[in-house]
XYZ file of C-alpha atoms in Angstrom:
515
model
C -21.116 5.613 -14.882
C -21.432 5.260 -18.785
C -23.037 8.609 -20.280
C -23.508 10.003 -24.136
C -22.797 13.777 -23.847
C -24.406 15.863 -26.766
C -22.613 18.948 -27.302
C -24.149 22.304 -28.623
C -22.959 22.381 -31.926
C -22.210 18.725 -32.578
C -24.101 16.147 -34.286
C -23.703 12.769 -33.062
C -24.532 9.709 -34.976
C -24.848 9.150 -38.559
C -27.080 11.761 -40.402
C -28.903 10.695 -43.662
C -31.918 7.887 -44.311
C -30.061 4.898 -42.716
C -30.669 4.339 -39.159
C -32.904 7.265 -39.072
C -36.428 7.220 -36.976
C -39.060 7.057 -38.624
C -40.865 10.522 -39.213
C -43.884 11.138 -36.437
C -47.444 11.848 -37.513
C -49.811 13.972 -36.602
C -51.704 10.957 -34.375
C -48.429 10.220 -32.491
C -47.335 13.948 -31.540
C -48.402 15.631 -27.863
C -51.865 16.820 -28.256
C -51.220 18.889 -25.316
C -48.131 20.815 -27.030
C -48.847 23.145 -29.712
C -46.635 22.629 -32.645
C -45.008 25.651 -32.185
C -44.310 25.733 -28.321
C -42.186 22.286 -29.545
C -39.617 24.161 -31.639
C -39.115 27.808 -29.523
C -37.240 28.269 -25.777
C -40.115 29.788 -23.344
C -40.345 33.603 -23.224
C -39.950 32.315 -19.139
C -36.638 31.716 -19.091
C -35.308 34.338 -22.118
C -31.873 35.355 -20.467
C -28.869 37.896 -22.043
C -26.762 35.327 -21.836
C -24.020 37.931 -21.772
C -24.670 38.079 -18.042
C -24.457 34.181 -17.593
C -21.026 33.065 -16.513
C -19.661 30.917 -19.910
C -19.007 27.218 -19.364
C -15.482 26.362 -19.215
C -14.162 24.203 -21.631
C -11.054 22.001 -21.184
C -8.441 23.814 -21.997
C -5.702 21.702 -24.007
C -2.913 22.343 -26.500
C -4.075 23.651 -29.783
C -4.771 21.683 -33.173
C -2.131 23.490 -34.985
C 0.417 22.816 -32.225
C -0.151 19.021 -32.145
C 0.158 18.546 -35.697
C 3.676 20.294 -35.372
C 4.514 18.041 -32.280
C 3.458 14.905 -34.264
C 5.473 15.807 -37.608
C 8.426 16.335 -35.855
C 8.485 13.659 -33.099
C 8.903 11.018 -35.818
C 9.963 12.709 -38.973
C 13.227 14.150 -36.705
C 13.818 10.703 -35.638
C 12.930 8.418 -38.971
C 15.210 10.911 -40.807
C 18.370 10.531 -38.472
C 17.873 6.846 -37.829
C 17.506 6.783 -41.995
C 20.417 8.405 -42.024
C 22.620 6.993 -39.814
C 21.878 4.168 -41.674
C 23.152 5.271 -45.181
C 19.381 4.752 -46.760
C 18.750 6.659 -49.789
C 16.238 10.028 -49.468
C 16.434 9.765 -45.533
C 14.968 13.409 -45.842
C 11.934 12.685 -48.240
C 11.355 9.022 -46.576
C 11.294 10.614 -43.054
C 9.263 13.745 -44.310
C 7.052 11.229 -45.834
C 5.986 9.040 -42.933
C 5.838 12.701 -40.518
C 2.886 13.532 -43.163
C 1.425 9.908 -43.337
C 1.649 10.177 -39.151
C -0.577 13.388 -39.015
C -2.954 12.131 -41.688
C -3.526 8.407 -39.641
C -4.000 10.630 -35.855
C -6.412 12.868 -37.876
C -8.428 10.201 -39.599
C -8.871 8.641 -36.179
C -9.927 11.193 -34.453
C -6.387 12.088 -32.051
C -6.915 16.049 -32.599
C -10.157 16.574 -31.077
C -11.267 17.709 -28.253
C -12.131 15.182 -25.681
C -15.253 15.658 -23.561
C -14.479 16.144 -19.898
C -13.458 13.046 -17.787
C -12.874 10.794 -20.963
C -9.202 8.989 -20.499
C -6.498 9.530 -23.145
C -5.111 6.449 -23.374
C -2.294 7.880 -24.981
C -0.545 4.667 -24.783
C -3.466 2.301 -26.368
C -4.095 4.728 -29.214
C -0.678 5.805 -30.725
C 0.244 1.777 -30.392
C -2.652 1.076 -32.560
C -2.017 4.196 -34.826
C 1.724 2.965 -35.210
C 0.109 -0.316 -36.757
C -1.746 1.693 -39.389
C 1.390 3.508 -40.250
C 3.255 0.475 -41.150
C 1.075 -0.591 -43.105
C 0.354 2.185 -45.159
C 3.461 2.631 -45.077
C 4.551 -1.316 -46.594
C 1.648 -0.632 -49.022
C 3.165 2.906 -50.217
C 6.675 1.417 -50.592
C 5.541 -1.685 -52.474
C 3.516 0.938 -54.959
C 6.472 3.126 -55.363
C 9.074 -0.080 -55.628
C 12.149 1.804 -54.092
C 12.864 3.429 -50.657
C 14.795 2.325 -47.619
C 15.165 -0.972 -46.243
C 11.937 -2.293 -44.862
C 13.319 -3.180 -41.679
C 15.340 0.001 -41.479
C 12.392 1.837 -42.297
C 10.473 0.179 -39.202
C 13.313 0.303 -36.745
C 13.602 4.360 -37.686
C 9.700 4.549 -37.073
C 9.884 2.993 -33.423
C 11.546 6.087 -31.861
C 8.620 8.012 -32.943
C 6.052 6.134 -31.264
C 8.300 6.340 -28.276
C 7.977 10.217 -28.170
C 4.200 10.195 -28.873
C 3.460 7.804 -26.478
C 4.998 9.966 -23.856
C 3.962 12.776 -25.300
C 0.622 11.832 -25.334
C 0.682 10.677 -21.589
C 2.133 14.097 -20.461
C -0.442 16.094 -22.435
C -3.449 13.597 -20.486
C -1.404 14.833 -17.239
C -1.452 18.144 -17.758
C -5.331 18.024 -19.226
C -6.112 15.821 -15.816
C -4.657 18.474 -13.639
C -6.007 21.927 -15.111
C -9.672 20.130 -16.201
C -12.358 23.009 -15.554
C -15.650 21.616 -13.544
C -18.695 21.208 -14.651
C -21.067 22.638 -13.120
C -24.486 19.712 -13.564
C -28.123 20.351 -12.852
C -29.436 16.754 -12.402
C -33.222 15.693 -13.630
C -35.402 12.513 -13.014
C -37.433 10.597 -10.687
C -36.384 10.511 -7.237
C -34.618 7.500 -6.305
C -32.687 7.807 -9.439
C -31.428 11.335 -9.112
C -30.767 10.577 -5.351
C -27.723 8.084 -6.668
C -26.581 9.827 -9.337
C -26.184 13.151 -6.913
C -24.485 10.739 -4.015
C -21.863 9.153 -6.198
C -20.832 12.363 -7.731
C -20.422 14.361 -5.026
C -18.936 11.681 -3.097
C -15.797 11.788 -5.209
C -13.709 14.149 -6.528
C -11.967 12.068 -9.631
C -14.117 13.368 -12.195
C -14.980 17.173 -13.380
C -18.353 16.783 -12.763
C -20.396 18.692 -9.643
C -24.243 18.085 -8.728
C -25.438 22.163 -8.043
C -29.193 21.616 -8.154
C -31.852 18.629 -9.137
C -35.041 19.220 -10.825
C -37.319 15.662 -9.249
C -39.996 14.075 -11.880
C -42.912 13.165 -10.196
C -44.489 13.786 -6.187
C -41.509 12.100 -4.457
C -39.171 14.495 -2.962
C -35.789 13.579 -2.877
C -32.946 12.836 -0.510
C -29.295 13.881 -1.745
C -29.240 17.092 -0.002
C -28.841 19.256 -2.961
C -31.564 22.377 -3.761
C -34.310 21.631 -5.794
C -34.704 24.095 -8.125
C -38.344 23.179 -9.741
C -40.588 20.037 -9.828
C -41.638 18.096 -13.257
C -44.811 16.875 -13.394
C -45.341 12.985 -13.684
C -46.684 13.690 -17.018
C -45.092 15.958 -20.038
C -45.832 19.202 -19.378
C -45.842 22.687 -21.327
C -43.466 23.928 -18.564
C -40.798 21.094 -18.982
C -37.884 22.863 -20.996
C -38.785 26.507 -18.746
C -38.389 24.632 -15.174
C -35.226 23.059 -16.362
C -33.703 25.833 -18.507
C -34.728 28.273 -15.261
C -33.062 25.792 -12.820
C -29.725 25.384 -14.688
C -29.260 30.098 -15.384
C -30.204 30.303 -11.488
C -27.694 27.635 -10.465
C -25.019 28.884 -13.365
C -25.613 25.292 -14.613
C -23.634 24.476 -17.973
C -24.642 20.633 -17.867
C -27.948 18.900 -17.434
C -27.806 15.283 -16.458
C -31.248 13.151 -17.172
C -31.700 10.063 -15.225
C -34.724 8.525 -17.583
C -37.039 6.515 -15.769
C -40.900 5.655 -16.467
C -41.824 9.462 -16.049
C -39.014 10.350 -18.523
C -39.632 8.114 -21.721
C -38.054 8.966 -24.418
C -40.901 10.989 -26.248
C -40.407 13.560 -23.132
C -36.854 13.462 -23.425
C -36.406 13.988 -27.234
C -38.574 17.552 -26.477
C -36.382 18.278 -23.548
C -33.081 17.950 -25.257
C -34.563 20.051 -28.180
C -35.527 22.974 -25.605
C -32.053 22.376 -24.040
C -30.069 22.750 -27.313
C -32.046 25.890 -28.164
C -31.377 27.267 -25.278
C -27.529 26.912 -25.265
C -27.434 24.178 -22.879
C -25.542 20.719 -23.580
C -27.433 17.386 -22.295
C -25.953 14.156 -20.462
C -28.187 11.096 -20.351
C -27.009 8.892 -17.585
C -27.145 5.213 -18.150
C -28.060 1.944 -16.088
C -24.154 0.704 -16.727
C -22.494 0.964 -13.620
C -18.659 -0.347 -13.227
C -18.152 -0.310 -17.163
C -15.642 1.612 -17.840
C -15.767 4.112 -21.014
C -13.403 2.486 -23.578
C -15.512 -0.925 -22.965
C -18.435 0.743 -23.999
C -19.247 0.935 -27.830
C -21.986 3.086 -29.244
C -24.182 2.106 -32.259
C -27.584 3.167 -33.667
C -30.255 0.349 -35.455
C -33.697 1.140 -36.539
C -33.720 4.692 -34.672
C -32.136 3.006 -31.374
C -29.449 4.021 -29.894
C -27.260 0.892 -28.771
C -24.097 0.162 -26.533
C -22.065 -2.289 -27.149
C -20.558 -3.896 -24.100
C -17.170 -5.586 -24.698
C -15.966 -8.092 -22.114
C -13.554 -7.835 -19.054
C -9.889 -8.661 -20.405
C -9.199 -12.536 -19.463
C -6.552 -13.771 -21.772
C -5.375 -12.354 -24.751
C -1.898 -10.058 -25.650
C -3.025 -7.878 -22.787
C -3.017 -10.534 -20.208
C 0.156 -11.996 -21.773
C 1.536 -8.676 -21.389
C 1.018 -7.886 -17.817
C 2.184 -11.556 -17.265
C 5.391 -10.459 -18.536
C 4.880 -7.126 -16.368
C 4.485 -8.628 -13.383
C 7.639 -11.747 -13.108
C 9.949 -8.507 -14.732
C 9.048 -6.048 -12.490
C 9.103 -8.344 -9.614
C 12.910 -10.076 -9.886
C 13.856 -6.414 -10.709
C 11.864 -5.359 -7.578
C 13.725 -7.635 -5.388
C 17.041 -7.236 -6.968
C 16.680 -3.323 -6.382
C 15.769 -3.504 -3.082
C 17.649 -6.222 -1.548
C 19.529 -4.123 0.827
C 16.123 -2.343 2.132
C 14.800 -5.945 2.588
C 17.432 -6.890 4.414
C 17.502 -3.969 6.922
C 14.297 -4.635 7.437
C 14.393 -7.949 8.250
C 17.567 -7.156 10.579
C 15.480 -4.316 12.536
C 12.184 -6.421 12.683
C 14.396 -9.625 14.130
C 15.995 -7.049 16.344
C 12.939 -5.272 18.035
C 10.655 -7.947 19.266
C 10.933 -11.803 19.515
C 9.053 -13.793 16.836
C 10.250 -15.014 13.386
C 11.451 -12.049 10.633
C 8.220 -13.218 8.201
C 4.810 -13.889 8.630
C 3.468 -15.988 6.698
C -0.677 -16.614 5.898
C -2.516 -18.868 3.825
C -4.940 -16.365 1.397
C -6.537 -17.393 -1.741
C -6.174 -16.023 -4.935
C -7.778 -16.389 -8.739
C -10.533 -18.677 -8.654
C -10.508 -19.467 -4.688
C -7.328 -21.365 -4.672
C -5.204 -20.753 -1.666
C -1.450 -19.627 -1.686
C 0.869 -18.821 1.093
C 1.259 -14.796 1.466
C 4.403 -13.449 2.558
C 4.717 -10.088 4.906
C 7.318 -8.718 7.017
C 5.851 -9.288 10.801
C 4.334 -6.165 12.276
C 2.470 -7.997 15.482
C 3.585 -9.576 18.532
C 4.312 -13.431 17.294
C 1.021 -14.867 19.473
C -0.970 -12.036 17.123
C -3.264 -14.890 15.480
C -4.402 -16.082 19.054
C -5.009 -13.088 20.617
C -7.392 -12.004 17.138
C -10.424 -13.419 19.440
C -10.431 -11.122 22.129
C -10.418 -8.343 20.001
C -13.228 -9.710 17.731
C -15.805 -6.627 19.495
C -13.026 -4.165 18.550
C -13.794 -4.822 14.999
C -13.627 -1.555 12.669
C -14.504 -3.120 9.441
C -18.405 -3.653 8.316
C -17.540 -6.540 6.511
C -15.439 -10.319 7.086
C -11.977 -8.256 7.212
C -10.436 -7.435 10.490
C -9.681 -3.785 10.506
C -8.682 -1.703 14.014
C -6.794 1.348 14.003
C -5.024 1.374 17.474
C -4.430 -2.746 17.088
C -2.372 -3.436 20.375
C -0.939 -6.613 18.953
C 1.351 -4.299 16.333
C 4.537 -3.864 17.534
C 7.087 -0.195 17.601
C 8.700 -0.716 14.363
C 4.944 -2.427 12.879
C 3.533 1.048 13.206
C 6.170 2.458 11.018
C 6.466 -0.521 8.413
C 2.591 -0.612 7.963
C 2.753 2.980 7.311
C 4.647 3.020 4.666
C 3.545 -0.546 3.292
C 7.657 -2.064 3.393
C 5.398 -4.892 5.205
C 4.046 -5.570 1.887
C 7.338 -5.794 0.244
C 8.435 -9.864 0.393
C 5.278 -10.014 -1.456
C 7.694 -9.663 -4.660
C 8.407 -12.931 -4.144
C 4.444 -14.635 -4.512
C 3.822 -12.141 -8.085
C 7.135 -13.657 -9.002
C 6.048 -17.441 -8.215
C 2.913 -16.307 -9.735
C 0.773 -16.456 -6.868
C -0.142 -12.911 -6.880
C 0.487 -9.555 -9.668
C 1.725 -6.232 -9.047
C -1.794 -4.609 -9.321
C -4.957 -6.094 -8.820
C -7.483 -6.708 -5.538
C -6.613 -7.623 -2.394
C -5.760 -10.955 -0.845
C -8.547 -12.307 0.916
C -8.435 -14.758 3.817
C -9.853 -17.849 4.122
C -12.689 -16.596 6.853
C -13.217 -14.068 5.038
C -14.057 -15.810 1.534
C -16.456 -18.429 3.562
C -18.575 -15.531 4.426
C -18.976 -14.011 0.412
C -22.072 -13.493 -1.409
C -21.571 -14.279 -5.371
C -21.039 -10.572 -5.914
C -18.176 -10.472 -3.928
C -16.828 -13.877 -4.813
C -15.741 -12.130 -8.078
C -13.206 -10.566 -6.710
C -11.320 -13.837 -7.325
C -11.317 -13.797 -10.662
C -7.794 -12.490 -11.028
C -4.831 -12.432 -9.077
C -4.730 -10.628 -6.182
C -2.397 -7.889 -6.528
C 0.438 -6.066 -4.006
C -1.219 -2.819 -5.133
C -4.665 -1.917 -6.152
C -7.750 0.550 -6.399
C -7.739 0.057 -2.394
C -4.496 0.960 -2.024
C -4.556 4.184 -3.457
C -8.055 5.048 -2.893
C -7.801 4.932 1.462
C -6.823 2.054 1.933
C -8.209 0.564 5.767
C -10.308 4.037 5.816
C -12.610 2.494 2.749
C -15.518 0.778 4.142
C -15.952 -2.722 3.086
C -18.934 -2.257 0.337
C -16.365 0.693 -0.792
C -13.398 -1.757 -1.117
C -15.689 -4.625 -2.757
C -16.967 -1.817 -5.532
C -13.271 -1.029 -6.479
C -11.954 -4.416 -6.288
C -15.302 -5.306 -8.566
C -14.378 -2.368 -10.963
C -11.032 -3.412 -11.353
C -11.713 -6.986 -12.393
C -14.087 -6.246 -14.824
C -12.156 -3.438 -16.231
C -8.406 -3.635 -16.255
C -5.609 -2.807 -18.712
C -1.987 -2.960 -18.618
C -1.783 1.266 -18.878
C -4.375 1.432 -16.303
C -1.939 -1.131 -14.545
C 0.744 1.215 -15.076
C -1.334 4.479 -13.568
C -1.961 2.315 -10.472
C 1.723 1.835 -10.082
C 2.109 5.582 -10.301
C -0.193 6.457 -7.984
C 1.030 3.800 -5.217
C 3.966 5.774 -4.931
C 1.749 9.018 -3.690
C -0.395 7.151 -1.627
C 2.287 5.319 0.254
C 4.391 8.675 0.777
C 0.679 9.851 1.831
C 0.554 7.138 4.372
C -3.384 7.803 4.994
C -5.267 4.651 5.535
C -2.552 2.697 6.664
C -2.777 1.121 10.109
């Protein structure tokens, strides 16, 4: 859910004659708004807003701290590794590129506060601001015509972006697990403010709570959350009171607008202004759904405000990358756990006649079919028996899903569990059949019955983890599976990758969904 957050005392977009709209005239304002009325908060809804509960902010480490954590963490390093390698001025070179460090984060924007739910990607960021470095860096020592060794000089500025990079995924850790909530009175036309209430109270990954809606318009909505006040279908003098009254009774620090017909933009310029005066910020939700935020670009032309959409990662160093990523971490995978895998495969030979592997034809990136690879968890005459239990079905959609599935066997319970099934599975992401993150498998019965929505799920590699797996696994309903798989596809990246890794490991421990 892509949004533009406009914060009290922030001014967003560039200010001056270029891009600006066009003044309005006296023939295009509101007749039905006096001038005046436009500009003040209604006497309605005056409020001390000593007694109003302050919204909480995201608490983080301070400006002044960060600077110090960045100066050290690779001036400390550039000056031993400058040293150690008899350079001359290892003090003033490393002091040098600590101060050219803080400058680049600054000038890109690494020291301010990030608005609630927006990923660091700490990883992505001091990468990129490592680039810059070395280059101004290359440019400063060509100017100056002395200093240490260029290659020295890059080698000592690596350990640096080591430490940031970590420290910059620790700080987005510690900022993910303290965030404050925001309390969000919701406003639009019914059937818009209906989904937008659903899908965030549905889930609980994001800071963001629905306390009250105001509806636009006759139709009374349907999410189940108190309606604070009514808009009429047409602008109204009353417009800023209802919704500045709604959001002090409901302690409201956020006001989400779902624009619709009822809610051009005329309306919703006035209500932000009667929002901003009255010390409220504003969140206009948009029709993006799926795109994540770092694909999404804003811009302003001719008084429009624009997003720029990039496309889903296909090729590129990225896909290169997690290439690499995925045949590494596999033989390492297998190498690691060879003596689990063998255990295994001793105690499921052991426990119930039928072959140690099971073996299924699935299909992967762009429909083709590959041979999957599990430990066996059902009685070996599982396939032909699948019939009979066709009416015990638990899924809504082509999969096969039942939670007390008499065909798994003593130690299946247990391997399923804990997903060890899923382990020879190393061996198709290191043939490259299949990746360490990505949807899941499909089979073959279950891709002749797609639509062409869900028929993009196939275009990647299936992974041996995924948004499914650490999101409920068989508990997700099939539309809920299809969304996540969808999201992923279109909006992968080798550190989200790596934060799906991470959070396998809790969601296997968990063991929820796994049956």
């Amino acid at each position: 859910m892509g949004h533009v957050e406009i914060p009290e005392s922030d001014i967003s977009g560039p200010v001056g004659l270029a891009g600006a709209p066009r003044p309005r005239t006296a023939a295009s304002r509101n007749r039905t708004v006096a001038p005046e009325r436009v500009w003040s908060t209604p006497t309605t809804v005056e409020r001390d807003h000593a007694e109003r509960p302050p919204a909480k902010k995201p608490s983080g480490p301070r400006v002044p701290f960060l600077v110090l954590t960045d100066l050290l963490s690779l001036g400390v390093p550039a000056w031993l590794v400058l040293r150690a390698g008899d350079q001359p001025g290892p003090l003033a070179a490393g002091a040098s590129a600590a101060f050219v460090w803080t400058g680049v984060r600054a000038a890109r924007g690494r020291y301010e506060r990030r608005l609630p739910g927006e990923a660091p990607g700490a990883a992505r960021a001091s990468s990129g601001d490592w680039l810059v470095l070395v280059g101004l860096l290359a440019v400063l020592l060509a100017v100056t015509g002395g200093g240490p060794d260029p290659a020295t000089a890059v080698a000592a500025l690596v350990p640096g972006l080591a430490v940031a990079v970590l420290a910059g995924a620790a700080g987005g850790l510690r900022t993910a697990g303290r965030r404050g909530v925001r309390r969000v009175l919701v406003v639009g036309e019914a059937a818009g403010l209906d989904r937008a209430v659903r899908l965030l109270n549905s889930r609980a990954d994001h800071p963001y709570t629905a306390v009250a809606v105001v509806p636009v318009g006759p139709a009374a909505p349907d999410c189940g959350t108190p309606v604070t006040g009514r808009l009429a279908p047409r602008p109204a003098d009353d417009d800023v009171s209802t919704v500045l009254g709604g959001a002090f009774a409901h302690d409201a620090d956020l006001v989400l607008v779902a624009p619709g017909p009822q809610l051009d933009d005329d309306r919703l310029r006035r209500l932000a202004w009667g929002l901003h005066d009255g010390g409220l910020a504003l969140c206009v939700l948009s029709d993006l759904s799926g795109v994540a935020a770092a694909r999404v670009r804003p811009a302003s032309a001719a008084g429009l405000t624009l997003l720029h959409v990039a496309p889903p990662l296909r090729r590129g160093p990225q896909a290169v990358l997690k290439t690499v990523v995925d045949r590494a971490g596999a033989a390492l995978g297998l190498l690691v756990l060879a003596p689990l895998l063998l255990a295994v495969a001793l105690a499921v030979r052991l426990s119930s006649p039928g072959p140690v592997f099971h073996r299924q034809i699935r299909h992967g990136r762009h429909n083709r079919p590959f041979t999957m690879w599990k430990f066996r968890t059902m009685v070996a005459d599982a396939e032909s028996r699948r019939e009979q239990l066709s009416a015990a079905n638990e899924s809504g959609g082509p999969m096969f899903k039942m939670r007390r599935d008499p065909r798994v066997t003593r130690i299946g319970h247990a391997l399923r569990r804990t997903s060890v099934d899923e382990l020879p599975q190393l061996l198709n992401v290191l043939r490259g059949d299949m990746s360490l993150v990505g949807p899941r498998p499909p089979l073959p019965e279950e891709v002749s019955h797609y639509d062409e929505r869900e028929l993009r799920r196939l275009a990647v590699r299936p992974g041996l983890t995924g948004l499914w797996q650490v999101s409920g696994r068989s508990d997700l309903s099939w539309q809920e599976t299809v969304s996540l798989d969808l999201w992923y596809v279109d909006n992968w990246s080798v550190v989200t990758d790596m934060g799906l890794l991470a959070r396998t490991v809790r969601a296997v421990t968990d063991g929820r969904g796994a049956y």
